[in-house]
Tab-separated table of C-alpha atoms in Angstrom:
chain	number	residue	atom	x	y	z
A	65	UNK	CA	8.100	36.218	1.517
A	66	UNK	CA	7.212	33.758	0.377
A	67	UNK	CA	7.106	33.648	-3.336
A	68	UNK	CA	5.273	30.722	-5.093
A	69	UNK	CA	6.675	29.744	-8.395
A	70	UNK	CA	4.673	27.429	-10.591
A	71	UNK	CA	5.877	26.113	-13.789
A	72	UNK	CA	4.457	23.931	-16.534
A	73	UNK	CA	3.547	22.837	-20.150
A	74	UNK	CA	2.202	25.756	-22.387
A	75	UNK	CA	-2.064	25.436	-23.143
A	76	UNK	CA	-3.644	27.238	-19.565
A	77	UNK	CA	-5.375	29.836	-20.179
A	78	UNK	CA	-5.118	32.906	-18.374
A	79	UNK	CA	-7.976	32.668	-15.937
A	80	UNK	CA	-6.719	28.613	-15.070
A	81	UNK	CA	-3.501	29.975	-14.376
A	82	UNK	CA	-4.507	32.500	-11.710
A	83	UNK	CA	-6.954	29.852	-10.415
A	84	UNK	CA	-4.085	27.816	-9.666
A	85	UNK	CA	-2.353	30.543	-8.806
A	86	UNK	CA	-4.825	31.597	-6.174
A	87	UNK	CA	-5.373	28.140	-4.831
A	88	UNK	CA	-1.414	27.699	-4.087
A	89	UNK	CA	-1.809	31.266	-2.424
A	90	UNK	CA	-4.456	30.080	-0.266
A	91	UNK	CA	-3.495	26.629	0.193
A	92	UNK	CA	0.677	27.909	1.618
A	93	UNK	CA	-1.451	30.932	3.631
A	94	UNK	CA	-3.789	28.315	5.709
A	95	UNK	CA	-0.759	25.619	6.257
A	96	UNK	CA	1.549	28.293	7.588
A	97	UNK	CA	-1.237	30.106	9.452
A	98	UNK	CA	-0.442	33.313	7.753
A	99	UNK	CA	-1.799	36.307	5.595
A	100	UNK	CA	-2.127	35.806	2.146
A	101	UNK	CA	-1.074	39.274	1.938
A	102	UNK	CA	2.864	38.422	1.995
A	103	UNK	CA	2.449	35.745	-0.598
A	104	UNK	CA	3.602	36.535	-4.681
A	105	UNK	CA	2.896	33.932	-7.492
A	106	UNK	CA	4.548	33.973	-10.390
A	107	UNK	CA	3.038	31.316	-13.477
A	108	UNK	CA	5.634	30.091	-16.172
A	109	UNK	CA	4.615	28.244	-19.308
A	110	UNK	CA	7.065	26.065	-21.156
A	111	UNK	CA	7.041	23.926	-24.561
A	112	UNK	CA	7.836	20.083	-23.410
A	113	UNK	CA	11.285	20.276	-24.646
A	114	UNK	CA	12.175	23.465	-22.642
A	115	UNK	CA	10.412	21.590	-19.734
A	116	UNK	CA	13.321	18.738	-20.308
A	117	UNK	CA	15.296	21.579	-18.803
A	118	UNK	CA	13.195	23.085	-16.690
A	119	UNK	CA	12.966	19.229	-14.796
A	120	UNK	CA	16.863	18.343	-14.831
A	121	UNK	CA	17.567	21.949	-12.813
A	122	UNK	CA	15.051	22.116	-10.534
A	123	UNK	CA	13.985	18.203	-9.999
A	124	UNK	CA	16.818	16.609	-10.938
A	125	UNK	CA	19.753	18.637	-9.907
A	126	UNK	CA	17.526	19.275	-6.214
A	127	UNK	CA	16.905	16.213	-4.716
A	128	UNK	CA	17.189	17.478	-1.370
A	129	UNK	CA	14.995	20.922	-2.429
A	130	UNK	CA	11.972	18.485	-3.714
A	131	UNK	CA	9.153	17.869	-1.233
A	132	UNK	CA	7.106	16.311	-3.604
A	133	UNK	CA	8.593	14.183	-5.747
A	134	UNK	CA	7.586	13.580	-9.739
A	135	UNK	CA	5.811	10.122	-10.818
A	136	UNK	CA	6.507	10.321	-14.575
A	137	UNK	CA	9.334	10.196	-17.048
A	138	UNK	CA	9.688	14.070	-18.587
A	139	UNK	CA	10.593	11.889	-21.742
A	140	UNK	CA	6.869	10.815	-21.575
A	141	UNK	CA	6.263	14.577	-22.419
A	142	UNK	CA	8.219	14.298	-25.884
């Protein structure tokens, strides 16, 4: 509790991933005035037609679920 799940195109490398990684973990620990030490990250990389997916069941589908919502097409990606 919680768990931080970031997803995106393929072509980070390793040590940008748990940058980001880290920054989320710090970023969610100072806004909910917590430890860091509760907080998991996991980092998935996905081709841009997996991510076609990836945006129609958890944007799409999740209207209500999205707190900040996406300024491009995912077509765009293609």
């Amino acid at each position: 509790m919680p768990h931080i799940s970031i997803k995106m195109l393929a072509g980070r490398s390793e040590e940008q991933k748990k940058k980001a990684a880290e920054a989320v973990k710090n970023a969610l620990a100072e806004s909910l005035g917590m430890s860091d030490h509760y907080i998991t990250a996991t980092v998935e990389d996905f081709s841009p037609e997996e991510w076609q997916t990836v945006f129609k069941e958890e944007i799409t589908d999740k209207p209500d679920k999205v707190y900040v919502k996406p300024q491009y097409d995912p077509k765009s990606l293609l």
